[in-house]
mmCIF file of C-alpha atoms and ligand atoms in Angstrom:
data_model
loop_
_atom_site.group_PDB
_atom_site.id
_atom_site.type_symbol
_atom_site.label_atom_id
_atom_site.label_comp_id
_atom_site.label_asym_id
_atom_site.label_seq_id
_atom_site.Cartn_x
_atom_site.Cartn_y
_atom_site.Cartn_z
ATOM 1 C CA MET A 1 59.346 83.764 118.401
ATOM 2 C CA LYS A 2 58.633 81.434 121.019
ATOM 3 C CA ARG A 3 57.681 82.156 123.967
ATOM 4 C CA ARG A 4 60.515 80.884 127.073
ATOM 5 C CA ILE A 5 59.170 78.737 129.150
ATOM 6 C CA GLU A 6 60.627 80.127 132.235
ATOM 7 C CA MET A 7 58.910 83.355 131.108
ATOM 8 C CA ALA A 8 55.534 81.436 130.845
ATOM 9 C CA THR A 9 56.370 79.898 134.703
ATOM 10 C CA LEU A 10 56.339 83.152 136.338
ATOM 11 C CA GLN A 11 53.492 83.875 138.509
ATOM 12 C CA GLY A 12 51.162 87.085 138.209
ATOM 13 C CA SER A 13 53.089 90.633 138.264
ATOM 14 C CA TYR A 14 56.396 91.945 140.201
ATOM 15 C CA LEU A 15 54.625 92.473 143.154
ATOM 16 C CA PHE A 16 55.462 96.278 143.147
ATOM 17 C CA PRO A 17 53.786 97.471 139.901
ATOM 18 C CA GLU A 18 50.839 94.932 141.753
ATOM 19 C CA ILE A 19 50.946 97.300 144.252
ATOM 20 C CA GLU A 20 51.509 100.318 142.039
ATOM 21 C CA LYS A 21 48.171 99.101 139.758
ATOM 22 C CA ARG A 22 46.009 98.739 142.797
ATOM 23 C CA LYS A 23 46.703 102.014 143.984
ATOM 24 C CA ASN A 24 46.245 104.016 140.509
ATOM 25 C CA ALA A 25 42.701 101.732 140.137
ATOM 26 C CA TYR A 26 41.802 103.219 143.777
ATOM 27 C CA LEU A 27 42.903 106.444 142.956
ATOM 28 C CA VAL A 28 40.594 106.355 139.610
ATOM 29 C CA ASN A 29 37.399 106.147 142.190
ATOM 30 C CA TYR A 30 38.532 108.340 144.718
ATOM 31 C CA PRO A 31 40.807 110.702 143.049
ATOM 32 C CA GLU A 32 40.768 113.215 146.169
ATOM 33 C CA ALA A 33 41.946 110.512 148.497
ATOM 34 C CA PRO A 34 45.176 111.691 150.450
ATOM 35 C CA LEU A 35 47.226 108.643 150.001
ATOM 36 C CA ILE A 36 50.366 108.266 151.938
ATOM 37 C CA SER A 37 53.208 105.631 150.118
ATOM 38 C CA LEU A 38 54.665 103.195 152.932
ATOM 39 C CA GLY A 39 55.220 100.707 150.053
ATOM 40 C CA VAL A 40 57.939 100.333 147.890
ATOM 41 C CA GLY A 41 61.351 101.294 149.987
ATOM 42 C CA ASP A 42 61.676 104.460 147.492
ATOM 43 C CA THR A 43 63.997 107.179 149.182
ATOM 44 C CA THR A 44 61.919 110.830 149.592
ATOM 45 C CA GLU A 45 64.316 113.412 150.973
ATOM 46 C CA PRO A 46 67.098 115.066 149.044
ATOM 47 C CA LEU A 47 70.792 114.335 148.555
ATOM 48 C CA PRO A 48 73.225 115.680 150.758
ATOM 49 C CA THR A 49 74.369 118.751 149.428
ATOM 50 C CA LEU A 50 77.841 117.806 148.627
ATOM 51 C CA VAL A 51 76.793 114.617 147.002
ATOM 52 C CA ALA A 52 74.563 116.477 144.644
ATOM 53 C CA GLU A 53 77.129 119.028 144.000
ATOM 54 C CA ALA A 54 79.822 116.564 143.067
ATOM 55 C CA MET A 55 77.643 115.029 140.593
ATOM 56 C CA GLY A 56 76.477 118.327 139.163
ATOM 57 C CA GLU A 57 80.019 119.207 138.895
ATOM 58 C CA TYR A 58 80.903 115.527 137.289
ATOM 59 C CA ALA A 59 77.926 116.406 134.711
ATOM 60 C CA ARG A 60 79.108 119.928 133.662
ATOM 61 C CA GLY A 61 82.730 118.525 133.021
ATOM 62 C CA LEU A 62 81.126 116.373 130.533
ATOM 63 C CA GLY A 63 80.345 119.642 128.239
ATOM 64 C CA ALA A 64 83.680 121.032 128.122
ATOM 65 C CA ARG A 65 86.772 119.228 125.857
ATOM 66 C CA GLU A 66 89.441 119.430 129.086
ATOM 67 C CA SER A 67 87.101 117.346 131.494
ATOM 68 C CA TYR A 68 85.258 115.542 128.711
ATOM 69 C CA SER A 69 85.825 111.748 129.647
ATOM 70 C CA GLY A 70 84.069 108.368 128.012
ATOM 71 C CA TYR A 71 83.701 104.709 129.577
ATOM 72 C CA GLY A 72 85.205 104.134 132.487
ATOM 73 C CA PRO A 73 87.014 100.781 134.048
ATOM 74 C CA VAL A 74 84.694 97.944 133.867
ATOM 75 C CA GLU A 75 84.879 97.167 137.528
ATOM 76 C CA GLY A 76 84.288 100.757 138.302
ATOM 77 C CA TRP A 77 86.602 103.825 139.749
ATOM 78 C CA ILE A 78 89.600 102.208 142.100
ATOM 79 C CA SER A 79 89.245 105.472 143.953
ATOM 80 C CA LEU A 80 85.636 104.403 144.411
ATOM 81 C CA ARG A 81 86.544 100.696 145.310
ATOM 82 C CA GLU A 82 89.621 102.256 147.824
ATOM 83 C CA ALA A 83 86.759 104.320 150.069
ATOM 84 C CA ILE A 84 84.032 101.386 149.836
ATOM 85 C CA ALA A 85 86.689 98.967 151.088
ATOM 86 C CA ASP A 86 88.102 101.361 153.466
ATOM 87 C CA ARG A 87 84.621 102.896 154.869
ATOM 88 C CA LEU A 88 82.177 100.417 154.724
ATOM 89 C CA TYR A 89 84.556 97.405 155.217
ATOM 90 C CA GLN A 90 87.479 98.427 157.309
ATOM 91 C CA GLY A 91 89.734 96.754 155.080
ATOM 92 C CA ARG A 92 88.123 93.360 155.315
ATOM 93 C CA VAL A 93 87.580 93.059 151.830
ATOM 94 C CA ALA A 94 90.007 94.397 149.376
ATOM 95 C CA PRO A 95 89.352 97.022 146.718
ATOM 96 C CA ASP A 96 90.143 94.623 143.877
ATOM 97 C CA GLU A 97 87.476 91.765 145.265
ATOM 98 C CA ILE A 98 85.107 95.260 144.763
ATOM 99 C CA PHE A 99 83.088 95.157 141.573
ATOM 100 C CA ILE A 100 80.518 98.312 141.278
ATOM 101 C CA SER A 101 77.750 98.114 139.252
ATOM 102 C CA ASP A 102 74.414 99.909 138.260
ATOM 103 C CA GLY A 103 72.743 98.577 141.052
ATOM 104 C CA ALA A 104 72.062 95.522 143.565
ATOM 105 C CA LYS A 105 69.115 94.841 142.022
ATOM 106 C CA CYS A 106 70.884 94.570 138.554
ATOM 107 C CA ASP A 107 73.777 92.665 139.988
ATOM 108 C CA LEU A 108 71.616 90.084 141.927
ATOM 109 C CA GLY A 109 70.068 88.770 138.620
ATOM 110 C CA ARG A 110 73.315 88.787 136.819
ATOM 111 C CA LEU A 111 74.655 86.538 139.585
ATOM 112 C CA GLY A 112 72.826 83.701 138.611
ATOM 113 C CA LEU A 113 74.628 84.025 135.244
ATOM 114 C CA LEU A 114 77.653 82.118 137.801
ATOM 115 C CA PHE A 115 75.406 79.599 138.930
ATOM 116 C CA GLY A 116 73.768 78.766 135.430
ATOM 117 C CA GLN A 117 70.238 76.882 135.128
ATOM 118 C CA GLU A 118 71.042 73.559 137.288
ATOM 119 C CA ALA A 119 71.657 75.573 140.519
ATOM 120 C CA ARG A 120 69.726 74.389 143.482
ATOM 121 C CA VAL A 121 68.727 78.333 144.954
ATOM 122 C CA ALA A 122 67.307 78.625 148.055
ATOM 123 C CA VAL A 123 65.609 82.161 149.204
ATOM 124 C CA GLN A 124 64.318 83.012 152.786
ATOM 125 C CA ASP A 125 60.366 83.071 152.977
ATOM 126 C CA PRO A 126 59.487 85.597 153.107
ATOM 127 C CA ALA A 127 61.783 87.550 150.873
ATOM 128 C CA TYR A 128 62.758 90.301 148.315
ATOM 129 C CA PRO A 129 60.826 89.078 144.928
ATOM 130 C CA ALA A 130 63.555 89.608 142.892
ATOM 131 C CA TYR A 131 65.431 86.995 144.137
ATOM 132 C CA VAL A 132 62.523 84.588 142.675
ATOM 133 C CA ASP A 133 61.826 86.294 139.737
ATOM 134 C CA ALA A 134 65.498 86.455 138.418
ATOM 135 C CA SER A 135 66.019 82.729 139.593
ATOM 136 C CA VAL A 136 62.782 81.560 137.500
ATOM 137 C CA ILE A 137 63.937 83.940 134.745
ATOM 138 C CA MET A 138 67.420 82.286 134.839
ATOM 139 C CA GLY A 139 65.738 78.873 134.623
ATOM 140 C CA GLN A 140 66.606 77.792 138.159
ATOM 141 C CA GLY A 141 62.828 77.981 139.227
ATOM 142 C CA GLY A 142 61.554 74.591 137.707
ATOM 143 C CA THR A 143 57.552 74.388 137.790
ATOM 144 C CA PHE A 144 54.998 76.415 139.728
ATOM 145 C CA ASN A 145 53.026 74.055 141.992
ATOM 146 C CA GLY A 146 50.456 76.302 143.270
ATOM 147 C CA ARG A 147 52.606 77.578 146.506
ATOM 148 C CA GLY A 148 56.143 78.195 145.051
ATOM 149 C CA TYR A 149 58.669 77.182 142.695
ATOM 150 C CA SER A 150 59.788 73.409 142.122
ATOM 151 C CA ARG A 151 62.910 73.486 141.914
ATOM 152 C CA MET A 152 64.024 76.314 144.410
ATOM 153 C CA ARG A 153 63.988 75.942 148.529
ATOM 154 C CA TYR A 154 62.611 78.170 151.048
ATOM 155 C CA LEU A 155 63.854 78.536 154.160
ATOM 156 C CA SER A 156 60.892 80.024 156.124
ATOM 157 C CA CYS A 157 61.662 82.879 158.830
ATOM 158 C CA THR A 158 59.386 83.765 160.993
ATOM 159 C CA PRO A 159 58.518 84.914 164.658
ATOM 160 C CA GLU A 160 58.971 81.284 166.139
ATOM 161 C CA ASN A 161 62.422 80.914 164.344
ATOM 162 C CA GLY A 162 63.529 84.146 165.417
ATOM 163 C CA PHE A 163 63.540 85.318 161.983
ATOM 164 C CA PHE A 164 66.651 82.418 161.407
ATOM 165 C CA PRO A 165 66.309 80.639 158.098
ATOM 166 C CA ASP A 166 65.022 77.141 158.367
ATOM 167 C CA LEU A 167 67.652 75.094 157.319
ATOM 168 C CA GLU A 168 66.001 71.872 158.058
ATOM 169 C CA GLY A 169 65.817 69.659 154.936
ATOM 170 C CA ALA A 170 68.096 71.851 153.027
ATOM 171 C CA ASP A 171 70.196 69.674 151.886
ATOM 172 C CA ASP A 172 70.773 69.935 148.010
ATOM 173 C CA ILE A 173 71.183 73.513 147.730
ATOM 174 C CA ASP A 174 73.907 75.172 145.941
ATOM 175 C CA VAL A 175 73.274 78.752 146.293
ATOM 176 C CA ALA A 176 71.388 80.604 149.361
ATOM 177 C CA ILE A 177 70.283 84.354 149.098
ATOM 178 C CA ILE A 178 70.215 85.780 152.491
ATOM 179 C CA CYS A 179 69.397 88.916 153.046
ATOM 180 C CA SER A 180 70.079 90.938 156.198
ATOM 181 C CA PRO A 181 68.896 93.796 157.619
ATOM 182 C CA ASN A 182 66.176 91.629 155.877
ATOM 183 C CA ASN A 183 63.510 93.157 153.500
ATOM 184 C CA PRO A 184 60.645 92.485 154.318
ATOM 185 C CA THR A 185 60.820 91.454 158.140
ATOM 186 C CA GLY A 186 63.743 93.823 159.289
ATOM 187 C CA ALA A 187 65.101 91.217 161.262
ATOM 188 C CA VAL A 188 69.056 91.244 161.566
ATOM 189 C CA LEU A 189 71.036 88.173 161.928
ATOM 190 C CA LYS A 190 73.444 88.457 165.101
ATOM 191 C CA ARG A 191 77.013 87.581 165.158
ATOM 192 C CA GLU A 192 76.563 84.057 166.102
ATOM 193 C CA GLU A 193 73.641 83.458 163.809
ATOM 194 C CA LEU A 194 75.933 84.177 160.960
ATOM 195 C CA GLU A 195 78.498 82.045 162.331
ATOM 196 C CA ARG A 196 76.337 79.615 162.114
ATOM 197 C CA LEU A 197 75.242 80.084 158.635
ATOM 198 C CA VAL A 198 78.816 80.238 157.334
ATOM 199 C CA SER A 199 79.915 77.117 159.017
ATOM 200 C CA TRP A 200 76.638 75.682 157.738
ATOM 201 C CA ALA A 201 77.732 76.896 153.771
ATOM 202 C CA ARG A 202 81.207 75.497 154.016
ATOM 203 C CA GLN A 203 80.132 72.055 155.571
ATOM 204 C CA ARG A 204 77.725 71.726 152.653
ATOM 205 C CA ARG A 205 79.759 73.527 150.018
ATOM 206 C CA VAL A 206 77.058 75.853 149.848
ATOM 207 C CA THR A 207 77.575 79.781 148.102
ATOM 208 C CA ILE A 208 76.185 82.522 150.357
ATOM 209 C CA VAL A 209 74.765 85.579 148.399
ATOM 210 C CA TYR A 210 74.454 88.030 151.222
ATOM 211 C CA ASP A 211 72.239 90.800 150.325
ATOM 212 C CA ALA A 212 73.717 93.889 152.736
ATOM 213 C CA ALA A 213 71.253 96.791 150.763
ATOM 214 C CA TYR A 214 70.449 97.870 154.149
ATOM 215 C CA ALA A 215 73.681 97.809 156.366
ATOM 216 C CA ALA A 216 73.600 101.445 156.807
ATOM 217 C CA TYR A 217 70.486 101.115 159.164
ATOM 218 C CA ILE A 218 72.073 98.738 161.917
ATOM 219 C CA ALA A 219 72.637 101.092 164.625
ATOM 220 C CA ASP A 220 73.452 98.320 167.404
ATOM 221 C CA PRO A 221 77.100 97.832 166.931
ATOM 222 C CA ASP A 222 77.208 94.240 168.087
ATOM 223 C CA LEU A 223 75.169 93.320 165.212
ATOM 224 C CA PRO A 224 77.461 92.640 162.113
ATOM 225 C CA ARG A 225 76.995 95.161 158.978
ATOM 226 C CA SER A 226 79.139 92.474 156.813
ATOM 227 C CA ILE A 227 79.239 88.809 156.514
ATOM 228 C CA TYR A 228 83.097 89.599 155.935
ATOM 229 C CA GLU A 229 83.017 90.124 159.741
ATOM 230 C CA ILE A 230 82.761 86.211 160.293
ATOM 231 C CA GLY A 231 85.760 84.111 159.950
ATOM 232 C CA GLY A 232 85.985 81.688 157.105
ATOM 233 C CA ALA A 233 83.072 83.806 154.823
ATOM 234 C CA HIS A 234 85.476 84.954 152.156
ATOM 235 C CA GLU A 235 85.616 81.269 151.175
ATOM 236 C CA VAL A 236 81.757 81.121 150.813
ATOM 237 C CA ALA A 237 80.166 84.269 150.563
ATOM 238 C CA ILE A 238 79.298 87.190 147.824
ATOM 239 C CA GLU A 239 77.981 90.124 149.182
ATOM 240 C CA VAL A 240 75.926 93.023 147.238
ATOM 241 C CA GLY A 241 75.852 96.611 148.348
ATOM 242 C CA SER A 242 73.920 99.656 147.662
ATOM 243 C CA PHE A 243 73.711 103.143 147.457
ATOM 244 C CA SER A 244 70.260 103.402 147.212
ATOM 245 C CA LYS A 245 69.352 103.244 151.238
ATOM 246 C CA LEU A 246 72.933 104.340 152.216
ATOM 247 C CA ALA A 247 72.683 107.761 149.984
ATOM 248 C CA GLY A 248 69.380 107.720 148.557
ATOM 249 C CA PHE A 249 70.603 106.752 145.055
ATOM 250 C CA THR A 250 67.239 105.079 144.275
ATOM 251 C CA GLY A 251 66.982 106.714 140.901
ATOM 252 C CA VAL A 252 70.684 107.592 140.185
ATOM 253 C CA ARG A 253 71.489 103.688 140.480
ATOM 254 C CA LEU A 254 74.890 102.784 141.958
ATOM 255 C CA GLY A 255 75.774 99.324 143.996
ATOM 256 C CA TRP A 256 78.633 96.839 143.983
ATOM 257 C CA THR A 257 79.350 93.044 144.729
ATOM 258 C CA VAL A 258 82.012 91.938 146.490
ATOM 259 C CA VAL A 259 83.745 88.654 145.291
ATOM 260 C CA PRO A 260 86.457 87.821 147.343
ATOM 261 C CA ASP A 261 89.721 86.159 145.967
ATOM 262 C CA ARG A 262 89.584 83.253 148.167
ATOM 263 C CA LEU A 263 86.214 82.468 146.987
ATOM 264 C CA ARG A 264 86.563 79.188 144.267
ATOM 265 C CA TYR A 265 84.872 76.829 142.818
ATOM 266 C CA GLU A 266 85.538 73.236 143.605
ATOM 267 C CA ASP A 267 88.487 72.778 140.871
ATOM 268 C CA GLY A 268 90.008 75.850 142.551
ATOM 269 C CA ARG A 269 89.541 78.297 139.505
ATOM 270 C CA SER A 270 88.909 81.959 140.512
ATOM 271 C CA VAL A 271 84.972 82.575 140.735
ATOM 272 C CA GLN A 272 85.900 86.142 140.721
ATOM 273 C CA ALA A 273 87.844 85.720 137.158
ATOM 274 C CA ASP A 274 84.472 84.243 135.971
ATOM 275 C CA TRP A 275 82.570 87.372 137.476
ATOM 276 C CA ARG A 276 84.529 89.408 134.969
ATOM 277 C CA ARG A 277 82.854 87.804 132.055
ATOM 278 C CA PRO A 278 79.229 88.550 132.489
ATOM 279 C CA ILE A 279 79.889 92.026 133.865
ATOM 280 C CA SER A 280 81.921 92.999 131.147
ATOM 281 C CA ALA A 281 79.389 91.224 128.245
ATOM 282 C CA TYR A 282 76.344 93.220 130.283
ATOM 283 C CA LEU A 283 77.939 96.381 131.560
ATOM 284 C CA ASN A 284 80.708 99.230 130.392
ATOM 285 C CA GLY A 285 81.015 99.976 134.243
ATOM 286 C CA PRO A 286 78.453 101.921 136.074
ATOM 287 C CA SER A 287 77.533 105.761 135.102
ATOM 288 C CA ASN A 288 80.675 107.962 135.887
ATOM 289 C CA ILE A 289 77.857 110.458 137.045
ATOM 290 C CA ALA A 290 76.583 107.943 139.770
ATOM 291 C CA GLN A 291 80.217 107.210 140.800
ATOM 292 C CA ALA A 292 81.225 110.666 141.004
ATOM 293 C CA GLY A 293 78.207 111.034 143.713
ATOM 294 C CA GLY A 294 79.139 107.731 145.359
ATOM 295 C CA LEU A 295 82.654 108.952 146.007
ATOM 296 C CA ALA A 296 81.687 112.139 147.694
ATOM 297 C CA SER A 297 79.362 109.802 149.572
ATOM 298 C CA LEU A 298 81.894 108.300 151.181
ATOM 299 C CA ARG A 299 83.914 111.288 151.745
ATOM 300 C CA GLU A 300 83.204 114.851 152.022
ATOM 301 C CA GLY A 301 79.217 113.514 152.269
ATOM 302 C CA TRP A 302 79.751 111.008 154.863
ATOM 303 C CA GLY A 303 78.338 113.050 157.614
ATOM 304 C CA GLU A 304 75.197 114.536 156.165
ATOM 305 C CA LEU A 305 74.614 110.990 154.845
ATOM 306 C CA GLN A 306 74.645 109.496 158.534
ATOM 307 C CA GLU A 307 71.821 112.281 159.568
ATOM 308 C CA GLY A 308 69.624 111.022 156.549
ATOM 309 C CA ILE A 309 70.142 107.781 157.949
ATOM 310 C CA ALA A 310 69.314 108.470 161.043
ATOM 311 C CA PHE A 311 66.030 110.237 159.629
ATOM 312 C CA TYR A 312 64.679 107.179 158.140
ATOM 313 C CA ARG A 313 65.644 104.869 160.829
ATOM 314 C CA GLU A 314 63.529 107.739 163.382
ATOM 315 C CA ASN A 315 61.078 107.314 160.941
ATOM 316 C CA ALA A 316 60.741 103.668 161.384
ATOM 317 C CA LEU A 317 60.941 103.844 164.944
ATOM 318 C CA ILE A 318 57.669 106.381 164.853
ATOM 319 C CA LEU A 319 56.029 103.622 162.992
ATOM 320 C CA ARG A 320 57.072 101.029 165.019
ATOM 321 C CA ARG A 321 56.311 102.565 168.731
ATOM 322 C CA ARG A 322 53.043 103.930 167.364
ATOM 323 C CA LEU A 323 51.755 99.928 166.323
ATOM 324 C CA VAL A 324 53.530 98.888 169.269
ATOM 325 C CA GLU A 325 50.995 101.365 171.288
ATOM 326 C CA LEU A 326 48.317 100.113 169.697
ATOM 327 C CA GLY A 327 48.457 96.482 170.778
ATOM 328 C CA VAL A 328 50.166 95.160 167.133
ATOM 329 C CA LYS A 329 52.930 92.939 167.408
ATOM 330 C CA VAL A 330 55.673 93.964 165.142
ATOM 331 C CA TYR A 331 59.300 93.167 164.021
ATOM 332 C CA GLY A 332 62.302 94.912 162.683
ATOM 333 C CA GLY A 333 62.204 98.967 162.460
ATOM 334 C CA SER A 334 65.124 99.313 165.188
ATOM 335 C CA ASN A 335 68.232 98.211 162.944
ATOM 336 C CA ALA A 336 66.356 98.170 159.535
ATOM 337 C CA PRO A 337 64.258 100.711 157.728
ATOM 338 C CA PHE A 338 61.175 98.433 157.391
ATOM 339 C CA VAL A 339 58.410 97.596 159.887
ATOM 340 C CA TRP A 340 56.780 94.134 159.757
ATOM 341 C CA ALA A 341 53.283 94.060 161.366
ATOM 342 C CA HIS A 342 51.367 90.844 162.915
ATOM 343 C CA PHE A 343 48.099 90.287 162.180
ATOM 344 C CA PRO A 344 47.940 86.434 162.450
ATOM 345 C CA GLY A 345 44.849 84.995 160.632
ATOM 346 C CA ARG A 346 44.369 87.902 158.470
ATOM 347 C CA ASN A 347 44.992 87.639 154.795
ATOM 348 C CA SER A 348 47.787 90.119 154.038
ATOM 349 C CA TRP A 349 45.924 91.402 150.889
ATOM 350 C CA GLU A 350 42.781 92.127 153.032
ATOM 351 C CA LEU A 351 44.843 93.930 155.256
ATOM 352 C CA PHE A 352 46.431 96.194 152.334
ATOM 353 C CA ASP A 353 42.974 97.049 151.217
ATOM 354 C CA GLN A 354 41.702 97.734 154.543
ATOM 355 C CA LEU A 355 44.644 100.292 155.153
ATOM 356 C CA LEU A 356 44.451 101.705 151.750
ATOM 357 C CA SER A 357 40.615 102.195 152.086
ATOM 358 C CA LYS A 358 40.397 103.194 155.245
ATOM 359 C CA ALA A 359 43.335 104.709 156.174
ATOM 360 C CA HIS A 360 44.770 105.721 152.605
ATOM 361 C CA LEU A 361 47.942 103.933 153.740
ATOM 362 C CA VAL A 362 49.812 102.243 150.927
ATOM 363 C CA THR A 363 51.744 99.114 152.388
ATOM 364 C CA THR A 364 53.150 95.941 151.174
ATOM 365 C CA PRO A 365 50.786 93.020 151.432
ATOM 366 C CA GLY A 366 53.202 89.881 153.558
ATOM 367 C CA ALA A 367 51.965 87.596 150.741
ATOM 368 C CA GLY A 368 53.925 89.405 148.335
ATOM 369 C CA PHE A 369 57.025 87.993 149.681
ATOM 370 C CA GLY A 370 56.407 84.409 150.381
ATOM 371 C CA PRO A 371 54.055 82.428 151.930
ATOM 372 C CA ALA A 372 55.391 82.931 155.101
ATOM 373 C CA GLY A 373 54.482 86.890 154.913
ATOM 374 C CA GLU A 374 51.095 85.448 154.994
ATOM 375 C CA GLY A 375 49.133 87.669 157.890
ATOM 376 C CA PHE A 376 51.563 90.329 157.707
ATOM 377 C CA VAL A 377 52.033 93.631 156.222
ATOM 378 C CA ARG A 378 55.288 95.578 155.583
ATOM 379 C CA LEU A 379 55.530 99.481 156.220
ATOM 380 C CA SER A 380 58.338 101.650 154.654
ATOM 381 C CA ALA A 381 60.129 104.170 156.541
ATOM 382 C CA PHE A 382 61.315 105.922 153.692
ATOM 383 C CA SER A 383 58.904 108.873 153.877
ATOM 384 C CA SER A 384 58.927 112.876 154.774
ATOM 385 C CA ARG A 385 58.388 113.148 158.774
ATOM 386 C CA GLU A 386 55.287 115.083 158.129
ATOM 387 C CA ARG A 387 53.729 111.852 156.414
ATOM 388 C CA ILE A 388 55.247 109.494 158.812
ATOM 389 C CA GLU A 389 53.800 111.390 161.603
ATOM 390 C CA GLU A 390 50.463 111.710 159.707
ATOM 391 C CA ALA A 391 50.629 107.644 159.004
ATOM 392 C CA ALA A 392 51.363 107.217 162.408
ATOM 393 C CA GLY A 393 47.949 109.132 163.434
ATOM 394 C CA ARG A 394 45.808 107.252 160.476
ATOM 395 C CA LEU A 395 47.221 103.938 162.060
ATOM 396 C CA ALA A 396 45.697 104.240 165.154
ATOM 397 C CA ALA A 397 42.407 105.834 164.207
ATOM 398 C CA LEU A 398 41.886 103.199 162.286
ATOM 399 C CA PHE A 399 43.010 100.409 164.754
ATOM 400 C CA GLU A 400 41.708 102.058 168.006
ATOM 401 C CA ALA A 401 38.104 102.374 165.938
HETATM 402 C C1 LIG B 1 61.689 97.255 148.568
HETATM 403 O O1 LIG B 1 60.647 98.092 148.424
HETATM 404 O O2 LIG B 1 61.385 96.011 148.795
HETATM 405 C C2 LIG B 1 62.549 97.867 147.554
HETATM 406 O O3 LIG B 1 63.168 99.243 148.261
HETATM 407 C C3 LIG B 1 62.693 97.516 146.205
HETATM 408 C C4 LIG B 1 64.024 97.951 145.623
HETATM 409 O O4 LIG B 1 64.708 98.080 146.306
HETATM 410 O O5 LIG B 1 63.754 97.479 144.534
#
């Protein structure tokens, strides 16, 4: 068969497998190296007991005729949609605007189907690499020009602009993918910043895809956890949420997408009605076992869940504090599970190699998230306390030396 031009246009390999490859290559030469991973944001701590029990019970029920069940509703269990609307959105969105899925990443990819190949998609720079790869695979990328893709728009987010996406010159975009708390920078959009973004989108008829996968890490009550806390957002924004970092479901797979009823195409037709088509075509609803766990997370497991989030949040603060003590300029880490460390003038892949070989720490090089990530490395807080403390000690030994 003929290879699709879009596949040929993709650059290199996806970031996290590339890091895995480099880590494994290092281990071939130094098999005894006591590596600590602060790379991919993958949860490490056990699930809340009540959540694991709910999933176990559901799975056991599948083994008995009386309690066996097959497909669930394509948009997910109504009980779970109600729990999300209530617990996470305080009624700002209705249960029937919420579509449960097999994960935020899967939905972020499928959303491209709504916008089509002609859409001009903007991402923050730096950004979670799945946004760019999914857009290019969809055919929205154009050609690669050495720095980025010709048809995509990159909204620079740097310490100089307070990590607020640079909207200057971004006049021709149809869709803007915005992530807050941000992966990788850990920056969180303030209420007035989000208001500015929503008002810009309304004026320019831009649809915002708001990735709020890390919203649970916001500790500051003044910071918005959802774009729907902003007036007028229901008319321009789709929000994607995840149980991965909220409940430790990275391997369980469960997420959701909010498509508000008020979000309309130019001709007044319902975007929500259209969204049912790709999810019906690609998904027979999410796993029932995962949904049982999701429901328990928002009900009986909620208290334990908060402890888990506080634990990773403290991990981020430990890393952040240590880097600050060492005189490294750091961002994020206080309302986000990622610490974004700045080493001006340094090549971030070289920093990655140095941290790997000299401190046995696996990190993520900032340049892997886009050109504006050069000079940065990202440290993930998803690890045990013992490892985080050990990692903080190794950072001190490396940078004090
Ligand atoms: C990351 O490390 O950027 C994310 O955790 C990866 C993911 O969610 O796919």
